[in-house]
XYZ file of N, CA and C in Angstrom:
753
model
N -8.922 -17.592 -14.926
C -9.446 -16.349 -14.288
C -8.365 -15.839 -13.239
N -8.303 -14.598 -13.078
C -7.448 -13.925 -12.189
C -7.909 -14.247 -10.826
N -6.687 -14.722 -10.146
C -6.706 -15.187 -8.537
C -6.283 -13.986 -7.485
N -6.174 -12.744 -7.970
C -6.018 -11.805 -7.361
C -7.033 -10.711 -6.534
N -7.075 -10.798 -5.411
C -8.075 -10.015 -4.482
C -7.561 -8.738 -4.215
N -8.085 -7.534 -4.515
C -7.346 -6.029 -3.998
C -8.246 -5.808 -2.995
N -7.450 -5.383 -1.994
C -8.170 -4.685 -0.730
C -7.810 -3.423 -0.674
N -8.697 -2.548 -0.470
C -8.723 -1.180 -0.095
C -9.050 -0.603 1.216
N -8.124 -0.110 1.851
C -8.746 0.320 3.327
C -9.186 1.653 3.161
N -10.071 2.295 3.627
C -10.450 3.786 3.351
C -10.840 4.384 4.655
N -10.608 5.815 4.575
C -11.091 6.595 5.777
C -11.126 8.096 5.356
N -12.347 8.601 5.069
C -12.549 9.815 4.521
C -11.751 10.184 3.336
N -11.926 9.220 2.043
C -11.200 9.064 0.833
C -12.090 9.642 -0.309
N -13.125 10.325 0.112
C -14.278 10.789 -1.103
C -13.382 11.412 -2.113
N -12.465 12.049 -2.018
C -11.800 12.950 -3.082
C -10.868 11.999 -4.162
N -10.791 10.670 -3.660
C -10.016 10.024 -4.335
C -10.524 8.556 -4.843
N -11.445 8.154 -4.130
C -11.813 6.736 -4.490
C -12.515 6.537 -5.584
N -13.199 7.303 -6.189
C -14.105 7.197 -7.235
C -13.147 7.181 -8.692
N -12.090 7.952 -8.681
C -11.086 7.740 -9.706
C -10.472 6.362 -9.504
N -10.068 5.887 -8.301
C -9.486 4.706 -8.161
C -10.257 3.273 -8.473
N -11.321 3.229 -8.237
C -12.239 2.374 -8.572
C -12.625 2.407 -10.095
N -12.901 3.688 -10.596
C -12.916 3.529 -12.189
C -11.741 3.111 -12.852
N -10.681 3.353 -12.275
C -9.366 2.845 -13.153
C -9.398 1.230 -12.703
N -9.642 0.645 -11.941
C -9.882 -0.811 -11.505
C -10.512 -1.521 -12.624
N -11.663 -0.779 -13.113
C -12.679 -1.184 -14.383
C -11.910 -1.835 -15.240
N -10.616 -0.892 -15.704
C -9.900 -1.262 -16.916
C -9.035 -2.321 -17.121
N -8.788 -2.756 -15.530
C -7.872 -4.064 -15.403
C -7.984 -4.995 -16.435
N -6.954 -5.471 -17.314
C -6.811 -6.775 -18.172
C -5.752 -7.472 -18.014
N -5.897 -8.686 -17.443
C -7.180 -9.437 -16.740
C -7.834 -8.713 -15.665
N -9.096 -8.770 -15.453
C -9.944 -8.102 -14.290
C -9.341 -8.903 -12.775
N -9.430 -8.139 -11.720
C -9.191 -8.662 -10.533
C -10.312 -9.856 -10.137
N -10.140 -10.487 -9.231
C -11.057 -11.474 -9.067
C -12.283 -10.894 -8.199
N -11.736 -9.771 -7.293
C -12.746 -8.963 -6.542
C -11.995 -7.839 -5.920
N -12.698 -6.842 -5.617
C -12.211 -5.548 -4.875
C -12.763 -5.258 -3.688
N -12.127 -5.489 -2.708
C -12.718 -5.270 -1.421
C -12.191 -3.855 -0.753
N -13.414 -3.318 -0.454
C -13.242 -1.701 0.216
C -13.564 -2.009 1.470
N -13.128 -1.662 2.540
C -12.996 -1.726 3.935
C -12.933 -0.516 4.496
N -14.204 0.259 5.121
C -14.150 1.277 5.597
C -14.016 1.488 7.106
N -13.198 2.596 7.629
C -12.880 2.534 8.978
C -13.604 3.689 9.559
N -14.995 3.949 9.186
C -15.623 5.167 9.913
C -15.685 6.666 9.339
N -15.671 6.337 8.002
C -15.399 7.531 7.402
C -16.569 8.684 7.418
N -16.330 10.034 7.825
C -17.480 10.771 7.907
C -17.854 11.756 6.917
N -17.181 11.618 5.537
C -17.539 12.020 4.219
C -18.381 11.198 3.506
N -18.131 11.438 2.159
C -18.970 10.557 1.414
C -18.294 9.116 0.681
N -17.238 8.667 1.418
C -16.515 7.801 1.118
C -17.427 6.378 0.755
N -18.319 6.014 1.977
C -19.184 4.770 1.719
C -20.060 4.950 0.710
N -20.661 6.019 0.466
C -21.724 6.368 -0.617
C -21.204 6.081 -1.802
N -19.944 6.704 -2.010
C -19.116 6.566 -3.538
C -18.712 5.013 -3.734
N -18.413 4.434 -2.536
C -18.076 2.927 -2.843
C -19.275 2.231 -3.086
N -20.464 2.298 -2.423
C -21.736 1.680 -2.880
C -22.187 2.303 -4.079
N -21.995 3.466 -4.743
C -22.520 3.919 -5.996
C -21.901 3.189 -6.889
N -20.410 3.080 -6.725
C -19.763 2.277 -7.650
C -19.860 0.849 -7.654
N -20.357 0.456 -6.800
C -20.553 -0.952 -6.503
C -21.849 -1.218 -7.576
N -22.823 -0.088 -7.591
C -24.010 -0.618 -8.565
C -23.748 -0.193 -9.858
N -22.754 0.880 -9.889
C -22.699 1.268 -11.442
C -21.552 0.180 -12.082
N -20.617 -0.372 -11.610
C -19.391 -0.960 -12.056
C -19.709 -2.678 -11.770
N -20.626 -3.031 -11.414
C -20.874 -4.453 -10.836
C -20.735 -5.505 -11.845
N -20.914 -4.961 -13.339
C -21.009 -5.943 -14.359
C -19.694 -6.160 -14.653
N -18.558 -5.342 -14.455
C -17.224 -5.425 -14.880
C -16.198 -5.417 -13.762
N -16.713 -5.027 -12.501
C -15.909 -5.212 -11.150
C -16.616 -5.718 -10.113
N -15.936 -6.840 -9.569
C -16.603 -7.208 -8.331
C -16.388 -6.442 -7.070
N -17.236 -5.774 -6.926
C -16.820 -4.785 -5.657
C -17.588 -5.213 -4.428
N -17.020 -5.673 -3.096
C -17.506 -5.676 -2.164
C -17.154 -4.392 -0.978
N -18.374 -3.968 -0.337
C -17.954 -3.005 0.625
C -18.277 -3.341 2.070
N -17.645 -3.231 2.915
C -17.643 -3.399 4.091
C -17.361 -2.601 5.320
N -18.137 -2.374 6.338
C -17.685 -1.291 7.354
C -17.088 -1.951 8.374
N -16.032 -1.337 9.003
C -15.227 -1.986 9.978
C -15.334 -1.432 11.350
N -15.756 -2.154 12.405
C -15.932 -1.480 13.751
C -14.775 -0.690 14.332
N -13.417 -1.047 13.807
C -12.393 -0.037 14.227
C -11.728 0.458 13.176
N -11.079 1.734 13.161
C -10.275 2.212 12.079
C -8.873 2.120 12.449
N -8.379 1.923 11.589
C -6.717 1.782 11.286
C -6.454 0.778 10.314
N -5.387 1.031 9.644
C -5.269 0.584 8.462
C -4.802 -1.032 8.531
N -3.986 -1.549 9.481
C -3.606 -2.724 9.657
C -5.025 -3.540 9.914
N -5.879 -2.952 10.780
C -7.060 -3.745 10.848
C -7.939 -3.606 10.113
N -8.227 -2.843 9.279
C -9.020 -2.780 7.823
C -8.493 -3.784 6.837
N -7.334 -3.695 6.702
C -6.792 -4.749 5.803
C -6.618 -6.139 6.029
N -6.547 -6.229 7.311
C -6.593 -7.825 7.714
C -8.037 -8.340 7.782
N -9.043 -7.078 7.823
C -10.555 -7.490 7.673
C -10.813 -7.705 6.202
N -10.246 -7.206 5.556
C -10.540 -7.264 3.940
C -9.794 -8.544 3.532
N -8.716 -8.947 4.141
C -7.823 -10.087 3.722
C -8.486 -11.288 4.168
N -9.404 -11.248 5.244
C -10.003 -12.614 5.766
C -11.350 -12.698 4.817
N -11.830 -11.927 4.162
C -12.698 -11.789 3.294
C -12.350 -12.440 1.755
N -11.222 -12.272 1.544
C -10.974 -12.293 0.117
C -10.716 -13.648 -0.117
N -11.254 -14.271 -1.448
C -11.017 -15.771 -1.621
C -10.159 -15.881 -2.839
N -9.419 -14.724 -3.339
C -8.252 -15.286 -4.294
C -6.991 -15.561 -3.587
N -6.229 -16.166 -4.325
C -4.926 -16.854 -4.087
C -3.882 -16.003 -3.453
N -4.139 -14.850 -4.150
C -3.181 -13.594 -4.187
C -3.803 -12.456 -3.447
N -3.390 -11.701 -2.546
C -3.659 -10.574 -1.991
C -2.788 -9.316 -2.513
N -3.682 -8.114 -2.878
C -2.989 -6.930 -3.499
C -3.721 -5.636 -2.462
N -2.645 -4.975 -1.694
C -3.348 -4.115 -0.671
C -2.917 -2.676 -1.582
N -4.108 -1.995 -1.803
C -4.002 -0.587 -2.610
C -4.480 0.290 -1.828
N -3.900 1.514 -1.817
C -4.441 2.689 -1.212
C -5.385 3.378 -1.753
N -6.454 4.096 -1.383
C -7.482 4.511 -1.908
C -7.196 5.846 -3.179
N -6.008 6.492 -2.486
C -5.347 7.567 -3.418
C -4.390 7.112 -4.161
N -4.238 5.902 -4.504
C -2.997 5.344 -5.511
C -3.588 4.726 -6.824
N -3.275 4.939 -8.119
C -3.995 4.815 -9.003
C -2.743 3.744 -10.213
N -3.308 2.600 -10.547
C -2.508 1.676 -10.974
C -2.599 1.541 -12.407
N -1.698 0.683 -13.308
C -1.895 0.431 -14.605
C -2.993 -0.595 -14.884
N -3.362 -0.688 -16.264
C -4.646 -1.616 -16.308
C -3.878 -3.019 -16.573
N -2.652 -3.306 -16.554
C -2.178 -4.766 -16.587
C -1.485 -4.922 -15.178
N -2.252 -4.582 -14.123
C -1.540 -4.428 -12.716
C -1.959 -6.078 -12.512
N -3.187 -6.763 -12.873
C -3.300 -7.880 -12.562
C -2.146 -8.974 -13.266
N -1.803 -9.083 -14.382
C -0.948 -9.778 -15.143
C 0.593 -9.499 -14.671
N 1.085 -8.377 -14.434
C 2.298 -8.052 -13.621
C 2.402 -8.884 -12.065
N 1.467 -8.561 -11.475
C 1.447 -9.542 -9.972
C 1.559 -10.817 -10.324
N 0.654 -11.439 -11.131
C 0.895 -12.894 -11.289
C 1.931 -13.349 -11.786
N 2.598 -12.675 -12.871
C 3.948 -13.119 -13.245
C 5.079 -12.893 -12.588
N 4.907 -11.855 -11.425
C 5.859 -11.822 -10.409
C 5.915 -12.734 -9.574
N 4.961 -13.220 -8.742
C 4.647 -14.275 -8.103
C 4.629 -15.657 -8.573
N 4.718 -15.822 -10.134
C 5.167 -17.067 -10.680
C 6.460 -17.628 -10.178
N 7.440 -16.594 -9.746
C 8.566 -17.009 -9.394
C 8.595 -17.486 -7.971
N 8.610 -18.908 -7.599
C 8.661 -19.469 -6.342
C 9.479 -18.818 -5.008
N 10.538 -18.045 -5.672
C 11.511 -17.513 -4.602
C 11.031 -16.014 -4.349
N 9.880 -15.396 -4.993
C 9.772 -14.354 -4.321
C 8.350 -14.445 -3.391
N 8.374 -13.821 -2.706
C 7.142 -13.911 -1.253
C 6.115 -12.602 -1.525
N 6.838 -11.647 -1.890
C 6.107 -10.561 -1.748
C 6.769 -9.325 -2.796
N 5.805 -8.498 -3.106
C 6.271 -7.563 -4.408
C 5.561 -6.159 -4.229
N 6.180 -5.189 -4.774
C 5.519 -3.917 -4.990
C 6.014 -3.185 -6.102
N 5.448 -2.025 -6.469
C 5.924 -1.293 -7.677
C 6.632 0.245 -7.145
N 7.210 0.739 -7.953
C 7.804 2.131 -7.737
C 6.593 3.044 -8.028
N 6.601 4.040 -6.666
C 5.657 5.036 -6.570
C 5.881 6.194 -6.971
N 5.281 6.899 -8.026
C 5.079 8.368 -8.570
C 4.483 8.969 -7.913
N 5.033 9.947 -7.098
C 3.849 10.789 -6.113
C 3.576 11.972 -6.895
N 2.406 12.217 -7.269
C 1.651 13.325 -8.537
C 0.679 13.974 -7.758
N 0.517 15.320 -8.295
C -0.485 15.938 -8.001
C -1.345 16.229 -9.289
N -2.349 17.427 -9.375
C -3.045 17.593 -10.499
C -2.259 18.327 -11.346
N -1.123 18.989 -11.015
C -0.130 19.914 -12.434
C 1.197 19.691 -11.778
N 1.601 18.636 -10.700
C 3.047 18.314 -10.540
C 3.499 17.042 -10.315
N 4.544 16.577 -10.735
C 4.953 15.312 -10.276
C 6.145 15.696 -9.131
N 6.343 15.011 -7.932
C 7.138 15.483 -7.023
C 8.645 14.392 -7.262
N 9.330 14.801 -8.154
C 10.210 13.719 -8.825
C 11.443 13.406 -7.577
N 11.700 14.575 -6.855
C 12.849 14.220 -5.564
C 12.344 13.608 -4.536
N 11.023 13.490 -3.995
C 10.436 12.606 -3.111
C 10.218 11.076 -3.768
N 9.881 11.220 -5.000
C 9.500 9.998 -5.644
C 11.163 8.874 -5.662
N 11.945 9.716 -6.183
C 13.363 9.001 -6.221
C 13.725 8.459 -4.804
N 13.516 9.489 -3.790
C 14.213 9.102 -2.758
C 13.461 7.580 -2.132
N 12.131 7.717 -2.252
C 11.245 6.731 -1.883
C 11.684 5.220 -2.864
N 11.864 5.612 -4.011
C 12.473 4.261 -4.789
C 13.841 3.786 -4.311
N 14.738 4.761 -3.958
C 16.103 4.278 -3.339
C 15.765 4.012 -1.739
N 14.869 4.257 -1.143
C 14.812 3.968 0.379
C 14.258 2.432 0.282
N 13.774 1.928 -0.700
C 13.363 0.502 -0.778
C 14.544 -0.388 -0.786
N 15.849 0.161 -1.220
C 16.983 -0.366 -1.011
C 17.771 -0.250 0.006
N 18.170 1.183 0.330
C 19.034 1.577 1.196
C 18.707 1.295 2.747
N 17.375 1.407 3.194
C 16.877 0.975 4.540
C 17.098 -0.302 5.044
N 16.852 -1.097 4.359
C 17.090 -2.437 4.661
C 18.740 -2.622 4.798
N 19.531 -2.434 3.968
C 20.771 -2.625 3.749
C 21.336 -1.775 5.180
N 20.823 -0.648 5.463
C 21.439 0.248 6.727
C 20.972 -0.740 7.989
N 19.619 -1.227 7.985
C 19.404 -1.624 9.303
C 19.164 -2.873 9.514
N 19.170 -3.567 8.294
C 18.984 -5.056 8.649
C 19.890 -5.674 7.505
N 21.102 -5.301 7.491
C 21.929 -5.796 6.375
C 21.922 -7.504 6.265
N 21.782 -8.259 7.305
C 21.731 -9.566 6.995
C 20.647 -10.145 6.410
N 19.472 -9.498 6.452
C 18.216 -9.725 5.801
C 18.487 -9.283 4.271
N 19.092 -8.022 4.079
C 19.134 -7.284 2.735
C 19.994 -8.466 2.019
N 20.760 -9.132 2.277
C 21.364 -10.125 1.490
C 20.572 -11.357 1.263
N 19.590 -11.461 2.219
C 18.845 -12.709 1.807
C 17.328 -12.154 1.193
N 17.408 -11.057 0.561
C 16.249 -10.831 -0.249
C 15.149 -9.388 0.324
N 15.794 -8.923 1.634
C 14.711 -7.892 2.051
C 14.850 -6.553 1.453
N 13.592 -6.244 0.794
C 13.513 -4.774 0.386
C 12.370 -4.404 1.223
N 12.408 -3.247 1.611
C 11.152 -2.343 2.601
C 10.261 -1.664 1.416
N 9.137 -2.450 1.492
C 8.171 -1.690 0.649
C 7.000 -0.797 1.511
N 6.392 0.090 0.937
C 5.542 0.902 1.665
C 4.213 0.971 0.961
N 3.093 1.456 1.583
C 1.829 1.383 1.075
C 1.358 1.904 -0.145
N 2.254 2.873 -0.423
C 2.182 3.533 -1.649
C 2.420 2.791 -2.827
N 3.507 1.734 -2.597
C 4.137 1.002 -3.517
C 2.879 -0.340 -4.057
N 2.069 -0.377 -3.536
C 0.908 -1.438 -3.938
C 1.665 -2.750 -3.547
N 1.411 -3.093 -2.269
C 2.089 -4.588 -1.594
C 1.068 -5.640 -2.208
N 1.714 -6.612 -2.836
C 1.073 -7.894 -3.067
C 2.003 -9.096 -2.548
N 1.198 -10.139 -2.242
C 1.774 -11.509 -1.672
C 0.833 -12.591 -1.924
N 1.104 -13.703 -1.619
C 0.403 -14.892 -1.600
C -0.627 -14.857 -0.384
N -1.993 -15.258 -0.402
C -2.544 -15.364 0.965
C -2.326 -16.246 1.826
N -1.638 -17.295 1.369
C -1.204 -18.204 2.628
C 0.046 -17.751 3.152
N 0.956 -17.234 2.330
C 2.172 -16.568 3.147
C 1.625 -15.474 3.998
N 0.638 -14.524 3.610
C 0.408 -13.439 4.261
C -0.278 -13.940 5.871
N -1.067 -14.900 5.612
C -1.787 -15.639 6.943
C -0.502 -16.295 7.945
N -0.006 -17.031 7.100
C 1.245 -17.719 7.937
C 2.123 -16.786 8.724
N 2.337 -15.651 8.241
C 3.156 -14.733 8.883
C 2.208 -13.739 9.858
N 0.972 -14.176 10.031
C 0.036 -13.556 11.117
C -0.507 -12.052 10.201
N -0.338 -11.880 9.083
C -0.824 -10.721 8.501
C -0.235 -9.367 9.154
N -1.178 -8.221 8.732
C -0.523 -7.153 9.515
C -0.862 -7.028 10.854
N 0.216 -6.377 11.864
C 0.144 -6.363 13.160
C -0.849 -5.323 13.440
N -1.798 -5.354 13.855
C -2.920 -4.592 14.052
C -2.571 -3.208 15.266
N -1.520 -3.854 16.034
C -1.120 -2.782 17.074
C -0.233 -1.540 16.711
N -0.023 -1.492 15.365
C 0.927 -0.721 14.626
C 0.109 0.408 14.127
N 0.148 1.582 14.497
C -0.558 2.763 13.869
C 0.128 2.991 12.486
N 1.446 2.706 12.418
C 1.953 3.155 11.240
C 3.096 2.246 11.018
N 3.619 2.112 9.731
C 4.755 1.161 9.446
C 4.395 -0.219 9.410
N 3.246 -0.507 9.305
C 2.905 -1.738 9.151
C 3.287 -2.347 7.911
N 3.323 -1.804 7.207
C 3.583 -2.034 5.615
C 5.265 -2.709 5.857
N 5.939 -1.944 6.368
C 7.523 -2.237 6.528
C 7.648 -3.632 7.548
N 6.625 -3.521 8.402
C 6.835 -4.557 9.360
C 6.435 -6.136 8.691
N 5.367 -6.057 7.722
C 4.937 -7.173 6.751
C 5.976 -7.698 6.237
N 7.074 -6.688 5.565
C 8.129 -7.087 4.762
C 8.951 -7.780 5.677
N 9.347 -7.382 6.678
C 10.395 -8.117 7.578
C 9.722 -9.753 7.883
N 8.461 -9.634 8.292
C 7.874 -11.248 8.120
C 7.946 -12.150 6.874
N 7.551 -11.285 5.910
C 7.573 -12.015 4.675
C 8.911 -12.456 4.030
N 9.917 -11.862 4.410
C 11.245 -12.474 3.675
C 11.487 -13.829 4.314
N 11.063 -14.208 5.408
C 11.334 -15.497 5.813
C 10.781 -16.337 4.634
N 9.682 -15.918 4.004
C 9.224 -16.930 3.089
C 9.819 -16.707 1.503
N 10.493 -15.643 1.332
C 11.250 -15.541 0.182
C 11.498 -14.076 -0.044
N 11.881 -13.758 -1.227
C 12.472 -12.519 -1.356
C 11.297 -11.489 -1.805
N 11.678 -10.085 -1.126
C 10.636 -9.231 -1.389
C 11.224 -8.153 -2.645
N 10.436 -8.076 -3.518
C 10.638 -7.578 -5.231
C 9.991 -6.441 -5.557
N 10.899 -5.550 -5.729
C 10.355 -4.377 -6.378
C 10.138 -4.248 -7.777
N 8.836 -4.395 -8.364
C 8.599 -4.267 -9.879
C 9.186 -3.012 -10.504
N 9.802 -3.101 -11.742
C 10.097 -2.122 -12.512
C 9.020 -1.510 -13.213
N 8.021 -1.059 -12.383
C 6.724 -0.702 -13.101
C 6.310 0.736 -12.173
N 5.536 1.570 -12.787
C 5.104 2.569 -12.075
C 3.768 2.650 -11.606
N 3.370 2.911 -10.583
C 2.149 3.368 -9.959
C 1.968 5.161 -9.446
N 1.222 5.594 -9.376
C 1.097 6.905 -9.281
C 0.116 7.199 -7.967
N 0.593 7.790 -6.761
C 0.286 8.136 -5.842
C -0.028 9.706 -5.241
N -1.334 10.100 -4.606
C -1.458 11.586 -4.349
C -0.257 12.076 -3.357
N 0.064 13.393 -3.895
C 0.899 14.115 -3.219
C 0.469 14.874 -2.111
N -0.797 14.784 -1.754
C -1.352 15.413 -0.831
C -0.567 15.979 0.516
N -0.059 14.956 0.908
C 0.891 15.041 2.408
C 2.172 16.130 1.816
N 2.464 15.745 0.795
C 3.685 16.589 0.619
C 3.351 18.112 0.170
N 2.056 18.125 -0.522
C 1.779 19.516 -0.794
C 1.229 20.290 0.499
N 0.605 19.581 1.607
C 0.433 20.120 2.848
C 1.796 20.525 3.632
N 2.780 19.782 3.333
C 4.151 20.096 4.156
C 5.094 20.763 3.419
N 5.166 20.729 2.044
C 6.274 21.161 1.494
C 7.285 20.085 1.485
N 8.065 20.299 0.265
C 8.969 19.181 -0.076
C 9.935 19.044 0.938
N 10.565 19.838 1.545
C 11.729 20.001 2.524
C 11.148 19.252 3.829
N 10.104 19.687 4.300
C 9.633 19.217 5.772
C 9.086 17.792 5.473
N 8.595 17.400 4.386
C 8.298 16.050 4.122
C 9.312 15.142 4.113
N 10.428 15.664 3.485
C 11.589 14.872 3.205
C 12.126 14.565 4.814
N 12.297 15.678 5.613
C 12.907 15.514 7.225
C 12.193 14.460 7.702
N 10.620 14.480 7.630
C 9.853 13.868 8.445
C 9.927 12.349 7.954
N 9.798 11.912 6.928
C 9.963 10.684 6.381
C 11.538 10.202 6.552
N 12.520 10.934 6.585
C 13.717 10.454 6.985
C 13.567 10.149 8.392
N 13.341 11.161 9.330
C 13.348 11.105 10.907
C 12.418 9.843 11.025
N 11.198 9.624 10.619
C 10.241 8.483 10.924
C 11.087 6.965 10.598
N 11.660 6.948 9.654
C 12.335 5.929 9.064
C 13.405 5.406 9.695
N 14.318 6.558 10.181
C 15.211 6.313 11.203
C 14.982 5.766 12.413
N 14.310 6.580 13.036
C 13.755 5.895 14.372
C 13.176 4.593 14.462
N 12.236 4.488 13.178
C 11.817 3.020 13.166
C 12.736 1.902 12.977
N 13.900 2.363 11.971
C 14.788 1.174 11.954
C 15.625 0.716 13.311
N 15.814 2.141 14.202
C 16.344 1.793 15.172
C 15.848 1.034 16.324
N 14.216 0.775 16.144
C 13.399 0.269 16.966
C 12.737 1.084 17.893
N 12.291 2.335 17.637
C 11.689 3.277 18.167
C 9.980 2.990 17.980
N 9.309 3.163 19.170
C 7.944 2.596 19.170
C 6.855 3.411 18.114
N 6.305 2.646 17.147
C 5.389 3.348 16.063
C 4.379 4.270 16.967
N 4.013 4.064 18.009
C 3.108 4.777 18.828
C 3.621 6.302 19.080
N 4.954 6.202 19.229
C 5.489 7.694 19.407
C 5.672 8.260 17.848
N 6.115 7.321 16.920
C 6.451 7.782 15.507
C 4.922 8.665 15.097
N 3.910 8.130 15.326
C 2.640 8.254 14.648
C 2.357 9.794 14.838
N 3.177 10.584 15.991
C 2.471 11.735 16.079
C 2.873 12.573 15.002
N 4.101 12.365 14.501
C 4.748 13.053 13.244
C 4.187 12.669 11.780
N 2.946 11.935 11.921
C 2.694 11.433 10.574
C 1.114 11.476 10.708
N 0.517 12.754 10.967
C -0.925 13.141 11.190
C -1.533 12.503 9.700
N -2.978 12.234 9.851
C -3.806 11.961 8.629
C -3.961 13.308 7.770
N -4.100 13.284 6.704
C -4.321 14.495 5.680
C -4.966 14.148 4.713
N -6.059 14.696 4.466
C -7.135 14.509 3.627
C -7.308 15.707 2.747
């Protein structure tokens, strides 16, 4: 039986969540459980999560929680604390995964030198694929740690981000203190910096798809500039509380 617990933090994700959960019903093998942690949605997100709990409960073990505080780090730590699987997989509500997700995760972490993994994220819309942004995000996994943390790069550091569906062993996650709940953004990169002490960070040569809603709102050039600006400033140690102003929520 699979030992992978999938944790999904949500906040006003009514437009994406149903599709995400529906695709999770196709997983073969299935996840041990899917934990949805809502951070105070004001749309139909919770209703959709509970409706799918009733509809898919025969094929998907869904648990739905409401968190007193919102913030992705807080919500994901909450979900991780309720998880019973040996492996944690953190999935954004607007990211869609292949049906062999669980097998790929388990095969990746069967290698004891790998502490954490993630996928290649292909950013897509209803009628478009953001090839330029997607390729840059792929390359950023490698060049960012090489540029800012070269001593850790050669020890296996790669910087994975939430759209890449990050997964790791539950024991390693808590040994590293989980996500830093004080960080409003870049909690994923911070986790990689902590987990590399346990082993290599590995980007699996497989695709997941993520919503392009942010790029659709900003446009390709503006999005690229903002991503580079935030990444560079974070790399040199600028506070994420300052950086958050450039990365507003878009639904």
